[in-house]
C-alpha positions as a printed NumPy array, in Angstrom:
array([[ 27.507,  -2.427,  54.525],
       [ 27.589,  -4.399,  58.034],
       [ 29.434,  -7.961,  56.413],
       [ 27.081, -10.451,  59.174],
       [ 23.739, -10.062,  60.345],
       [ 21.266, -12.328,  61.725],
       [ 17.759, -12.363,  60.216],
       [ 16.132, -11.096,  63.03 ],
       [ 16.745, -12.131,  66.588],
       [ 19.83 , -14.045,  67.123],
       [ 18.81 , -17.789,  68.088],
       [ 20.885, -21.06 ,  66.921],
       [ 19.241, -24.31 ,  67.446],
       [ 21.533, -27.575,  68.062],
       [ 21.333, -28.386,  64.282],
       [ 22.933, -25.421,  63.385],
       [ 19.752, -23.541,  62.02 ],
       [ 18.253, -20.856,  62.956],
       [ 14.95 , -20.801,  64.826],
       [ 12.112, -20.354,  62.317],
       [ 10.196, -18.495,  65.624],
       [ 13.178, -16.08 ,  66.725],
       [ 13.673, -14.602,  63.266],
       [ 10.813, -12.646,  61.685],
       [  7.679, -12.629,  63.959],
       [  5.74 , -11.196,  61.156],
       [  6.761, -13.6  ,  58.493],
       [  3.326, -15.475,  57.098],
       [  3.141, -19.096,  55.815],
       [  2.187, -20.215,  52.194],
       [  1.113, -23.893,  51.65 ],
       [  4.136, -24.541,  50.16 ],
       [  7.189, -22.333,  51.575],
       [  8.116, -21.077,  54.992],
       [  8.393, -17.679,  54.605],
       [  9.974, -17.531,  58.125],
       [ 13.708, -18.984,  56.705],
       [ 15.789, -21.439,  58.714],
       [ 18.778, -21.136,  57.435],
       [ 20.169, -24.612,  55.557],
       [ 23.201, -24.44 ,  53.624],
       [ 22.878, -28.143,  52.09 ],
       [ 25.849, -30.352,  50.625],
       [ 27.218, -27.923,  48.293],
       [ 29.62 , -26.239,  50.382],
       [ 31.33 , -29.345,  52.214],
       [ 31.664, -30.512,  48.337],
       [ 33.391, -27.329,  47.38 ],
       [ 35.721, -27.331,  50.559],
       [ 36.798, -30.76 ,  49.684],
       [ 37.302, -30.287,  45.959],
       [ 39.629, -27.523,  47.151],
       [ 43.409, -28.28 ,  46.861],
       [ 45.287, -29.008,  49.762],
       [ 46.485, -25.657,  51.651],
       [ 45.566, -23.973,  54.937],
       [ 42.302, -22.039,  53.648],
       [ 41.017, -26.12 ,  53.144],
       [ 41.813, -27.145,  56.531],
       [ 40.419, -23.857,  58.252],
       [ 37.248, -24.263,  55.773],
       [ 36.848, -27.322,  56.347],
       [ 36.766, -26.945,  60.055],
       [ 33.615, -24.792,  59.775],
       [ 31.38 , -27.544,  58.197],
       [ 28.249, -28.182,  60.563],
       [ 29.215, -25.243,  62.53 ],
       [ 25.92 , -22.984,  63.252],
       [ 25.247, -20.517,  60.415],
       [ 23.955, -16.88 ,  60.164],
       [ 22.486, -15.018,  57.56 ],
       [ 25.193, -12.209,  56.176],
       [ 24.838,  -9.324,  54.173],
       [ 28.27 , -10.607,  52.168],
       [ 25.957, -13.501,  50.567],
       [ 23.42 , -11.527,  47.911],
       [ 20.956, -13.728,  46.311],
       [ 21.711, -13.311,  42.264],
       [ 18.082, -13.559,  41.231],
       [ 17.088, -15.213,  43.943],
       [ 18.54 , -18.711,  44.139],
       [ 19.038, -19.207,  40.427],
       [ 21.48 , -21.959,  39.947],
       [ 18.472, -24.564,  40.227],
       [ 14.892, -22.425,  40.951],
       [ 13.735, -20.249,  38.087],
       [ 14.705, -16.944,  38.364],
       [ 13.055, -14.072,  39.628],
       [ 10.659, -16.003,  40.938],
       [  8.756, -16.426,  44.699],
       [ 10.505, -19.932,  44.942],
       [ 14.098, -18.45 ,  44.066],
       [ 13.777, -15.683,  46.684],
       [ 12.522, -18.13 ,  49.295],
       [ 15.149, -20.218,  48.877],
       [ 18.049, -17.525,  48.944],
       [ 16.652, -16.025,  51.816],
       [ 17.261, -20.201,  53.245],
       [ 20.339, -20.705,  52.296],
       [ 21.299, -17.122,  54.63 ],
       [ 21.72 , -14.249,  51.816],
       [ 20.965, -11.557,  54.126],
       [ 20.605,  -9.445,  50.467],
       [ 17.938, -10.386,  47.426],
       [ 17.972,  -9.395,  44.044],
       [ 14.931,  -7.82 ,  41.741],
       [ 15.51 ,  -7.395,  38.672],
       [ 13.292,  -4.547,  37.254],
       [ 11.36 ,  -3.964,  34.314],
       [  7.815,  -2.886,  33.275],
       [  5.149,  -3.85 ,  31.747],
       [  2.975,  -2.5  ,  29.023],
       [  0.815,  -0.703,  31.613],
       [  4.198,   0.343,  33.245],
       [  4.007,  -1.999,  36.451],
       [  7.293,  -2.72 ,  37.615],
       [  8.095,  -6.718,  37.644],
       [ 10.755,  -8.753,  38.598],
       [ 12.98 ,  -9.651,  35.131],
       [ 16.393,  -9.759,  34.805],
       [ 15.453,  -8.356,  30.859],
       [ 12.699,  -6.823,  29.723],
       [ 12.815,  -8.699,  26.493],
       [ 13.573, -12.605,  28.06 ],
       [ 10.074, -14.205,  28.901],
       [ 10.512, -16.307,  25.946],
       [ 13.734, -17.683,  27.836],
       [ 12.919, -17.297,  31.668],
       [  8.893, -17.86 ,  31.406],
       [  6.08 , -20.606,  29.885],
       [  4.776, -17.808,  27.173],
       [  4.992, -19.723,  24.373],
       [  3.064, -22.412,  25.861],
       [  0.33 , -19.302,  25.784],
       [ -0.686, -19.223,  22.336],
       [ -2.646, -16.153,  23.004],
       [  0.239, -14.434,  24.765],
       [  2.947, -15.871,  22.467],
       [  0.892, -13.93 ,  19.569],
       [  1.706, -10.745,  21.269],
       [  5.663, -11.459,  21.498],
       [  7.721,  -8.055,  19.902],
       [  9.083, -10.85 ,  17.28 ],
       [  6.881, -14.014,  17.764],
       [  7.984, -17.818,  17.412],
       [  9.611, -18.997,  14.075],
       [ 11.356, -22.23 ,  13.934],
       [ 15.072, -23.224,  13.213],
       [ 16.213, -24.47 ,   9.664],
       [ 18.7  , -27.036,  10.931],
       [ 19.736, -28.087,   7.935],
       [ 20.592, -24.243,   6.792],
       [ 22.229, -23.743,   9.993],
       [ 19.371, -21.576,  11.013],
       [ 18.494, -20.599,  14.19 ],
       [ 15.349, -20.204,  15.63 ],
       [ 14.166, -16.579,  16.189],
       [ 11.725, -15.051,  18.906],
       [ 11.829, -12.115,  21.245],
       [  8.933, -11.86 ,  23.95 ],
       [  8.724,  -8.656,  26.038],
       [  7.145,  -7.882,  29.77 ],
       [  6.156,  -4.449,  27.382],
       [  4.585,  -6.696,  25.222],
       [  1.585,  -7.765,  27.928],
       [ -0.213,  -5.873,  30.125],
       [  0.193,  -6.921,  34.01 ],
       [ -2.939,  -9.162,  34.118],
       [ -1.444, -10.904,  31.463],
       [  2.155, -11.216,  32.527],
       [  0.529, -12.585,  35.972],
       [ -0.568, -15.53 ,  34.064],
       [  2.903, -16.662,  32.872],
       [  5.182, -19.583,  35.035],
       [  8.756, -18.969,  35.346],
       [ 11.247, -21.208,  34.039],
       [ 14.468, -22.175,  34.326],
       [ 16.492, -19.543,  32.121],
       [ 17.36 , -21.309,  28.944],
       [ 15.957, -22.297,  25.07 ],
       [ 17.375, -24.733,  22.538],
       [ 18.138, -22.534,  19.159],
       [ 18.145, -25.166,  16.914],
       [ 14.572, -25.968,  17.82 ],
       [ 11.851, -26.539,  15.392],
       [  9.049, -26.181,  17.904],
       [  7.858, -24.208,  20.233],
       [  8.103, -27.248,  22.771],
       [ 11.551, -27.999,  22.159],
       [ 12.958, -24.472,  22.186],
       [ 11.563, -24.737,  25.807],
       [ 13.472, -27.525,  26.915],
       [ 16.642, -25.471,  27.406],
       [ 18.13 , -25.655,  30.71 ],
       [ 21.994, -26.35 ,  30.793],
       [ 22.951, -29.258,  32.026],
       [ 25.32 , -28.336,  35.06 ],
       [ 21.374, -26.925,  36.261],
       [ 17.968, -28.848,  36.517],
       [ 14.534, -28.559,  36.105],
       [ 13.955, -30.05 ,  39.418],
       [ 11.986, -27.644,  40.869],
       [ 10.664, -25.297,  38.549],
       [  7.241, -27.094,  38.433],
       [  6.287, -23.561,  40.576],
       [  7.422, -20.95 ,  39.114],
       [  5.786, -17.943,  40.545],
       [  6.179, -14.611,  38.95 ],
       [  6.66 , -11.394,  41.024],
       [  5.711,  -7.704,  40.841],
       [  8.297,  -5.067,  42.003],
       [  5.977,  -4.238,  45.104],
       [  5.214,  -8.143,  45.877],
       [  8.995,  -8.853,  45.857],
       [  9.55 ,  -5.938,  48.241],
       [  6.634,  -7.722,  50.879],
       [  7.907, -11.151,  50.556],
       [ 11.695, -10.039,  50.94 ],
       [ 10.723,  -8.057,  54.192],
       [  8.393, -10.853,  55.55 ],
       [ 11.885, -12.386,  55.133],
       [ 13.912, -10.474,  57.129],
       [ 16.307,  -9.284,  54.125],
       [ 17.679,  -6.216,  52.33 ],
       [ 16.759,  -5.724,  48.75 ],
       [ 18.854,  -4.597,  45.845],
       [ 16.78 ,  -4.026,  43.224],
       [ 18.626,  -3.481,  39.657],
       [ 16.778,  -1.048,  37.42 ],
       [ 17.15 ,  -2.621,  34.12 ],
       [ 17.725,  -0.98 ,  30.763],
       [ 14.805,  -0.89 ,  28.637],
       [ 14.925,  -2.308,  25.422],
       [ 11.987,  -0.028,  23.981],
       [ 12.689,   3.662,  23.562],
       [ 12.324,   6.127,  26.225],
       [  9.968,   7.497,  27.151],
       [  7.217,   4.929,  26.949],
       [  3.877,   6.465,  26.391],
       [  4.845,   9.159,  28.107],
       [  7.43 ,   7.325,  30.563],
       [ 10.464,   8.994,  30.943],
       [ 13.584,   7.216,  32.131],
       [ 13.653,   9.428,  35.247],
       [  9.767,   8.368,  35.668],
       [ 11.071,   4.464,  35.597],
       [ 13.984,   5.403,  38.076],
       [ 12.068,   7.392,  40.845],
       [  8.978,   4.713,  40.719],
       [ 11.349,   2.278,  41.604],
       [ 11.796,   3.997,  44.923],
       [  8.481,   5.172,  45.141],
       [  7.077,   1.809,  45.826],
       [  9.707,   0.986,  48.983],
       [  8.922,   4.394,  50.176],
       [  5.333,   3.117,  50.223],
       [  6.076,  -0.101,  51.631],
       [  7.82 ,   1.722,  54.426],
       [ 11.524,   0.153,  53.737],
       [ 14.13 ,   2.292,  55.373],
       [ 16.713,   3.047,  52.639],
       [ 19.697,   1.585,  54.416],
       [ 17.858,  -1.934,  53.517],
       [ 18.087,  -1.158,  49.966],
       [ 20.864,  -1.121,  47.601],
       [ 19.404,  -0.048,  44.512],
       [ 21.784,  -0.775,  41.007],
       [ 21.834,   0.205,  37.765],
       [ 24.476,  -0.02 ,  34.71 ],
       [ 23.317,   3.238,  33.578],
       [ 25.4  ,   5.919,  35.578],
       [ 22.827,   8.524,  34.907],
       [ 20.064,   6.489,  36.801],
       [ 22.957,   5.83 ,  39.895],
       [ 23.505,   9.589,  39.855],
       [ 19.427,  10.513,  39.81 ],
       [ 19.104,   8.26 ,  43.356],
       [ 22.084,  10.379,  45.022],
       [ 20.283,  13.961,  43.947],
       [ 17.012,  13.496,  44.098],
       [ 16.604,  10.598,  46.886],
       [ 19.909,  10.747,  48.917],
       [ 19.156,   8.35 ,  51.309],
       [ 18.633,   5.791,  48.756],
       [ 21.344,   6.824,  46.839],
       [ 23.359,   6.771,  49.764],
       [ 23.612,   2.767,  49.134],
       [ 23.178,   3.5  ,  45.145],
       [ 25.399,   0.777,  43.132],
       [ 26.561,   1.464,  40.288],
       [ 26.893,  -1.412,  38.103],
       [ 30.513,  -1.371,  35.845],
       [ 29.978,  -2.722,  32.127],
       [ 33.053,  -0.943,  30.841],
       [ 35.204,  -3.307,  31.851],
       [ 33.534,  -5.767,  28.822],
       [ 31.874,  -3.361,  26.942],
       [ 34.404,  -0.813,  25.893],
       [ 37.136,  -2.609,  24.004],
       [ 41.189,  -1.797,  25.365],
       [ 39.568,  -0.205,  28.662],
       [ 41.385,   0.094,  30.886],
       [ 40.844,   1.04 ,  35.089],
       [ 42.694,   4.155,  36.099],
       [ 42.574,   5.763,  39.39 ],
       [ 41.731,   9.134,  38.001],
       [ 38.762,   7.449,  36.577],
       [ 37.654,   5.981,  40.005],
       [ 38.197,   8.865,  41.898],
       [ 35.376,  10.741,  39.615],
       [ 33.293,   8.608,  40.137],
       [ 33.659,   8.659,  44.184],
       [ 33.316,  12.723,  43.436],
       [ 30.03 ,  12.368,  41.79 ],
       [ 28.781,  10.502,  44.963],
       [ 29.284,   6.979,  44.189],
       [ 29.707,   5.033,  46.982],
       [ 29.513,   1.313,  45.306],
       [ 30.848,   0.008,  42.283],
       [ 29.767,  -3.634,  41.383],
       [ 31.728,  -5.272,  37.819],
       [ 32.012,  -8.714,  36.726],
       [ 34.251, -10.769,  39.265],
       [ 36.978, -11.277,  36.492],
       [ 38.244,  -7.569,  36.474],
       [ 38.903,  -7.492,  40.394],
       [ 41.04 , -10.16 ,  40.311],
       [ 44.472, -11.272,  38.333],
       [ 47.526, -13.505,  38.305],
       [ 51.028, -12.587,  40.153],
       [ 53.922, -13.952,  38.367],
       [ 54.213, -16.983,  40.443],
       [ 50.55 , -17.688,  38.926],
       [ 48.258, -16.868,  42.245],
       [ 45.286, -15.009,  42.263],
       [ 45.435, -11.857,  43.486],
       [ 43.697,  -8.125,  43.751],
       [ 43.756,  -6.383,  39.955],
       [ 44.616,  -2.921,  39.583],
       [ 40.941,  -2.042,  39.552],
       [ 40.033,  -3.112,  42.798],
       [ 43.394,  -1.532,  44.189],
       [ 42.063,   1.939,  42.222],
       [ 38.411,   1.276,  44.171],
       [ 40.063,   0.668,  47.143],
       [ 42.285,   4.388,  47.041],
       [ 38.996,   5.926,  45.739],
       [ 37.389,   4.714,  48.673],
       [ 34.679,   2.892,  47.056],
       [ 32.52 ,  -0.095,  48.276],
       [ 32.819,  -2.713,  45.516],
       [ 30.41 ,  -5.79 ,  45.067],
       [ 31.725,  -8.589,  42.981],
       [ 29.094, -10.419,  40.478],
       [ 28.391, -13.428,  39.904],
       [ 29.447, -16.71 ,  41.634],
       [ 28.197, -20.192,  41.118],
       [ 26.907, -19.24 ,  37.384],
       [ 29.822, -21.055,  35.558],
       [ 28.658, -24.745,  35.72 ],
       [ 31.539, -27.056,  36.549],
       [ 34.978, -25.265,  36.711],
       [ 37.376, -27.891,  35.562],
       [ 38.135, -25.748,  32.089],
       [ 38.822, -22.5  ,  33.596],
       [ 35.347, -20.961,  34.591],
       [ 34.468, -19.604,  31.255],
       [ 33.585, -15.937,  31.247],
       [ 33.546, -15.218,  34.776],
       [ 37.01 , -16.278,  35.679],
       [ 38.745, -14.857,  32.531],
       [ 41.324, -13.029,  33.954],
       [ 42.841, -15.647,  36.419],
       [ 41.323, -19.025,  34.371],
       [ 45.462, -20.943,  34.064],
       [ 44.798, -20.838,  38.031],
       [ 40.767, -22.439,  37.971],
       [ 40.91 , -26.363,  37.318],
       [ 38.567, -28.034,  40.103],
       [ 35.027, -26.355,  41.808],
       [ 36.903, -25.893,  44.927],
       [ 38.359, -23.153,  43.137],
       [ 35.592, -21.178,  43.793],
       [ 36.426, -20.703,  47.357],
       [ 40.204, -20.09 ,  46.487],
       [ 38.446, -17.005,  44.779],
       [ 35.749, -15.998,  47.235],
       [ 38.951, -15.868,  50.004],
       [ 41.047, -13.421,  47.354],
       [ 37.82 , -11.371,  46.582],
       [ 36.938, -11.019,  50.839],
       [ 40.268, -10.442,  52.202],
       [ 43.088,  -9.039,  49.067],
       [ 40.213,  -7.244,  47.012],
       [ 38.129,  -6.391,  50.11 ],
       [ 34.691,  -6.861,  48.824],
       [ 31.422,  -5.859,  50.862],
       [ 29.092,  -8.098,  48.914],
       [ 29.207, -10.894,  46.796],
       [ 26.447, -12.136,  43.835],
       [ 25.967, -15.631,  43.759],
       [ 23.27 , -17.999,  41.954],
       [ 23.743, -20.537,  44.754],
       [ 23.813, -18.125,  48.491],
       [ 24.822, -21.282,  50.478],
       [ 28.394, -20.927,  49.535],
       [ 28.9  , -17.537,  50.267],
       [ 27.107, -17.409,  53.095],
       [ 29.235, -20.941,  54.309],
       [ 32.253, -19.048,  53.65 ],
       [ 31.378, -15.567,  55.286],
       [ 30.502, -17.15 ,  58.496],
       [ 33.389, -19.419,  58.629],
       [ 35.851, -16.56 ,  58.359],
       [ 34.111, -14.732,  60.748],
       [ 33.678, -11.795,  58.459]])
C-alpha cells in the first residue's frame, strides 16, 4: 500500500489546502457538501501535539502545524468520520475524505431484499439510525422497543435489523450518532445516547448509504475503499443467500462500477470470506484484509510465528487487529512493537492497526483500545506517542481512525 498520495493532481494552495479544481475533475456538487474535498485538518491535531509531553517527536510535530497537507493512504476513514458525524453515513464519508484519508470505510450488510448497505452491524439501526422514531418501521424491529424498569435495575431491550426492512424502507431512516441510553423508559430517551466526549452537532443530516452509492460518492472523491463484509446475525443462507453469495456480491458491484481492485481493500473477520476473495477474485484478494478477533475473542491466545506464517501461506497479505495487541511496554515502561507485530513483520504481512480517536479523552489510560500499554497513556497527546510507535517500531501500512485529521497530520509531517 503506497503510505502518501494526493487525491488527484498534486496542487497546494497558500493556505495549505488543496485545490478543490486540481483534485477530482469529475467530482459533482450537492447543495450541501463539496464532493470535490479540500483537504482541512482543523484544531484537533495542533491540540494533540501540544498535549504531548515534552520530547523530540513534540518539537518535530509541532513544527509541521500549518504546513501544506496531502491526502495519504496511512489515514483510513473508520466509518467515515465518526468521532462527531453519524456513521456510515454521506456526511461522515465527506468529511473523512476532508480531513485527507486517502482510504474510506463501508461497512456491509443487507437488507431484507439482500441490497448491500452501509452498517457497521446488521442488527444496530436501533443505535446508529432514527427507526424508532418510525412507528411503522420500529414495528418491524427482530425484538421491538420495550422500556427499562429502573427501579428493578432493568434495562431496556430492542434489536432493529437492516434484514428486518426491505431497501425502500431502510432508505427512509436518518443516521444517528451511534449511541442509546439503557435505562430509558421511552423510545425518545433511549435515543438521546451519544457519549459525551462526542456531539450531536451535526447529525441533523444523516444520510444513509447503499453499498453501490458509497462506492460512487467515494470515487467522485478521489479515494480507495475498504469495504468490511460484516457477519450476519441471521443464519446463512438467507432465502436462499449463501455466505459465498454475500461475499462475491460485494465485489460484484465495484466490478460494475469499474473500480480497479488495487483501490479496494476489502476486510472481513471471517477468514473463510478473506480466503474466498484470494481464490475466486485474486486481484481483489490481492489487497484482501483479514480482520484478527482472536486476539480478544479466544481467551489465553496467544501470537506465534508459526501461526502467522500460515496465514501468509494461505495468501494473506494483510492482517488488521485491535491497536492494543501490536503494541506493549519495555521494562523501562515505553511503548514499543509486541511480539505480534514482530511475528507479522517475519511473516511478511501488511498489518493495519484499528481504531484511533474512538476512546474519548485519554487521561485514564484509553480504555479498551490502549489495554496493553495503558500505565504509559495519561494525556490525549498520547495518541501521537502511539501513532509514531505503530508507523515506525510496528511498521504499519494503514491506520483506522474515527477522526482522519490526525492521522493524516501525522503521516504528512513524518514524511511517510
Amino acid at each position: 500500500m503506497k503510505l502518501l498520495k494526493l487525491v488527484g493532481v498534486m496542487a497546494l494552495i497558500t493556505s495549505g489546502t488543496v485545490s478543490a479544481e486540481s483534485t477530482a475533475p469529475n467530482a459533482s456538487v450537492d447543495a450541501h457538501f463539496d464532493t470535490n474535498p479540500v483537504i482541512t485538518l482543523g484544531p484537533r491535531p495542533a491540540f494533540l501535539v501540544n498535549d504531548m509531553d515534552e520530547g523530540p517527536l513534540k518539537e518535530k510535530l509541532k513544527a509541521c502545524i500549518g504546513m501544506p497537507m496531502r491526502a495519504s493512504d496511512f489515514s483510513i476513514g473508520h466509518r467515515g468520520a465518526s468521532l462527531m458525524f453519524p456513521e456510515h453515513t454521506r456526511e461522515s464519508y465527506i468529511a473523512a475524505a476532508q480531513m485527507g484519508a486517502g482510504i474510506v470505510e463501508c461497512d456491509v450488510t443487507f437488507t431484507k431484499d439482500k441490497a448491500l448497505v452501509c452498517r457497521h452491524s446488521q442488527n444496530d439501526l436501533h443505535m446508529t439510525t432514527d427507526i424508532l422514531a418510525h412507528p411503522e418501521l420500529a414495528a418491524k424491529c427482530t425484538v421491538p422497543f420495550t422500556p427499562a424498569v429502573p427501579s428493578k435495575g432493568k434495562k431496556a431491550n430492542v434489536e432493529c435489523r437492516t434484514s428486518d426492512l426491505t431497501l425502500k424502507e431502510f432508505k427512509q431512516l436518518k443516521g444517528k450518532m451511534d449511541g442509546a441510553n439503557p435505562m430509558a423508559t421511552t423510545v425518545e430517551a433511549y435515543m438521546k445516547g451519544t457519549p459525551g466526549w462526542r456531539t450531536d452537532l451535526y447529525a441533523s443530516r444523516g444520510t444513509l448509504m447503499t453499498h453501490a452509492e458509497s462506492i460512487e460518492l467515494l470515487k467522485s472523491l478521489g479515494v480507495k475503499m475498504t469495504p468490511e463484509l460484516k457477519v450476519p446475525k441471521v443464519s446463512m443462507p438467507f432465502d436462499g443467500f449463501s455466505q459465498a453469495d454475500y461475499a462475491q456480491k460485494m465485489i460484484d458491484e465495484y466490478k460494475a462500477a469499474g473500480v480497479s481492485a488495487e483501490n479496494v481493500f476489502p476486510q472481513s473477520f471471517n477468514l473463510d470470506d478473506v480466503t474466498y476473495w484470494i481464490e475466486n477474485e485474486p486481484t481483489f484478494g490481492e489487497q484482501a484484509v483479514y480482520l484478527d478477533a482472536r486476539v480478544y475473542k479466544q481467551r489465553n491466545w496467544k501470537s506465534s510465528l508459526k501461526e502467522m506464517k500460515a496465514l501468509s501461506e494461505k495468501g494473506v497479505k494483510y492482517i488488521s487487529p485491535p491497536q492494543f495487541a501490536l503494541l506493549s511496554l519495555n521494562k523501562a515502561g515505553d511503548i514499543v512493537a509486541s511480539d505480534y507485530a514482530e511475528h507479522a513483520k517475519q511473516a511478511d504481512i501488511n498489518v493495519i492497526s484499528w481504531t484511533l480517536e474512538r476512546s474519548g479523552s485519554l487521561a485514564n489510560g484509553g480504555g479498551w483500545y490502549y489495554q496493553s500499554v495503558k500505565d504509559a497513556i495519561n494525556n490525549d497527546g498520547d495518541v501521537l506517542t502511539v501513532l509514531d510507535v505503530l508507523a515506525n517500531d510496528v511498521g504499519v501500512v494503514g491506520v483506522f481512525s474515527d477522526w482522519p485529521a490526525t492521522t493524516t497530520f501525522y503521516a504528512n509531517c513524518v514524511g511517510l
